[in-house]
Amino acid sequence: MTTAAIAPEQLTKRVSPAAAVRHTATLAWRNLVQIKHNPMELVDLSIQPIMFVLLFAYVFGPSMTGSVKAYLPVVIPGIIAQNALFAGMSTGFGLNSDLTKGVYDRFRSLPIARSAPLAGRIIADTAKQAWSMFILLAVGFLIGFRIHTNPIAVVGAFLLLLGFAILFSWTSVFIAMKVNEPEKVQIFGFVVIFPLSFLSTAFIKSTRGIPDWLAWVIRNNPVTQLVEAMRGLLLGGPVLSHAVVALAWGLGITLIFAPLSLRAFKKRA
C-alpha cells in the first residue's frame, strides 16, 4: 500500500487506543514470524545461551569453586542476566535494520499508530528474551542446577529480568536511531555490555582479593544488583534491596534515553 492509495484524512487522523494496541500486536507478531524465514535468529536465541552455559560451567567451574555443581548457582543467574542485556541489543539492531531498508517508510504510509512499529519491536524482543531465559534454565537443570525457591519466585525472576531488559533496551534504541548501519549497534553492545557484565558478580562468588576501588565498582554495578536479585529469587536470599536498586538504575536509564530515542525516532522515521 502506498500513500497515494490512502486518503489524507486517514494519515492525519489519530487512531484509538484499542486500534493502537491491535497495530502493536500485529507488528510484534510480524517480528516473531520473521524467525521462520531467518532460522539463524533462532540459533542465536537458543544455541548461544547453551554454549555460554556449558563453556563457563565446565571451563571455569572447577577452577572457580572446585566443581561444576558448586559453580552452577553462581553462573546460571549471571549468564541469564548477561544474555538478557545482549538480547536487548537486538531491539536496536532490528530497528536500525528496518530503518535503513526503508521498512519504516512503508509503515508511515499506513494508517496505523505511529508508536506501533517501535512498541511492536520491543514486545517481540521481550518474548525472545523470555525464550532465552527458559533455555538457560532448562540447560542448567540438565547439568545439575536446581531452583531452591517456589514457582512464584521463579515468575518474579522472569518479570524482574524482562522489566530490567526493557528499561535497558532504550540505550540500544537510541543508538539505533543515531547510526546508519545495524552492525554499529552490535559494536555498542560489545563495548558496553561486556564491561558491565564482567565487572559485576555475574561470574564470581565474592569480591574478596579484588582491589578496593574495583570492588566498589562491582558492588555498585546495576548488573550486580540484577544478578543478586535473580540469585535470591531462584536460590534464596536477599531480593528486595537488590531488585529496587536494579530497577532504579533501569528507570534512570529510561528517563534519559527514552525521550532522546523518541525524539530521534520522530526525526528519522
Coordinates of N, CA, C and O in Angstrom, one line a residue, residues 26-39 41 124 128:
T26 N 0.0 -6.7 16.1 CA 0.2 -7.2 14.7 C 1.7 -7.1 14.3 O 2.3 -8.0 13.8
L27 N 2.3 -5.9 14.6 CA 3.7 -5.8 14.3 C 4.7 -6.6 15.2 O 5.7 -7.0 14.7
A28 N 4.2 -6.8 16.4 CA 5.0 -7.7 17.3 C 5.0 -9.1 16.7 O 6.1 -9.8 16.7
W29 N 3.8 -9.6 16.3 CA 3.7 -10.9 15.6 C 4.6 -10.9 14.4 O 5.2 -11.9 14.1
R30 N 4.6 -9.9 13.6 CA 5.4 -9.8 12.4 C 6.9 -10.1 12.7 O 7.6 -10.8 12.0
N31 N 7.4 -9.4 13.8 CA 8.8 -9.6 14.2 C 9.1 -11.0 14.6 O 10.2 -11.5 14.4
L32 N 8.1 -11.7 15.3 CA 8.3 -13.0 15.7 C 8.2 -14.0 14.6 O 9.0 -15.0 14.5
V33 N 7.3 -13.8 13.6 CA 7.2 -14.7 12.5 C 8.4 -14.7 11.6 O 8.7 -15.7 10.9
Q34 N 9.2 -13.6 11.6 CA 10.4 -13.5 10.8 C 11.4 -14.6 11.2 O 12.2 -14.9 10.3
I35 N 11.3 -15.1 12.4 CA 12.2 -16.2 12.8 C 12.1 -17.4 11.8 O 13.1 -18.0 11.5
K36 N 10.9 -17.6 11.4 CA 10.6 -18.7 10.5 C 11.4 -18.6 9.2 O 11.9 -19.5 8.6
H37 N 11.6 -17.3 8.7 CA 12.3 -17.1 7.5 C 13.8 -16.8 7.7 O 14.5 -16.7 6.7
N38 N 14.1 -16.7 9.0 CA 15.6 -16.4 9.3 C 15.9 -17.3 10.4 O 16.1 -16.9 11.6
P39 N 16.2 -18.6 10.2 CA 16.4 -19.6 11.2 C 17.7 -19.3 12.0 O 17.8 -19.7 13.2
E41 N 18.4 -16.6 13.4 CA 18.0 -15.8 14.6 C 17.6 -16.8 15.8 O 17.9 -16.5 16.9
A124 N 8.1 -7.9 20.9 CA 8.6 -9.1 20.3 C 10.0 -9.6 20.9 O 10.2 -10.7 21.1
K128 N 11.3 -12.9 23.0 CA 12.6 -13.7 22.7 C 13.4 -13.8 23.9 O 14.1 -14.9 24.1

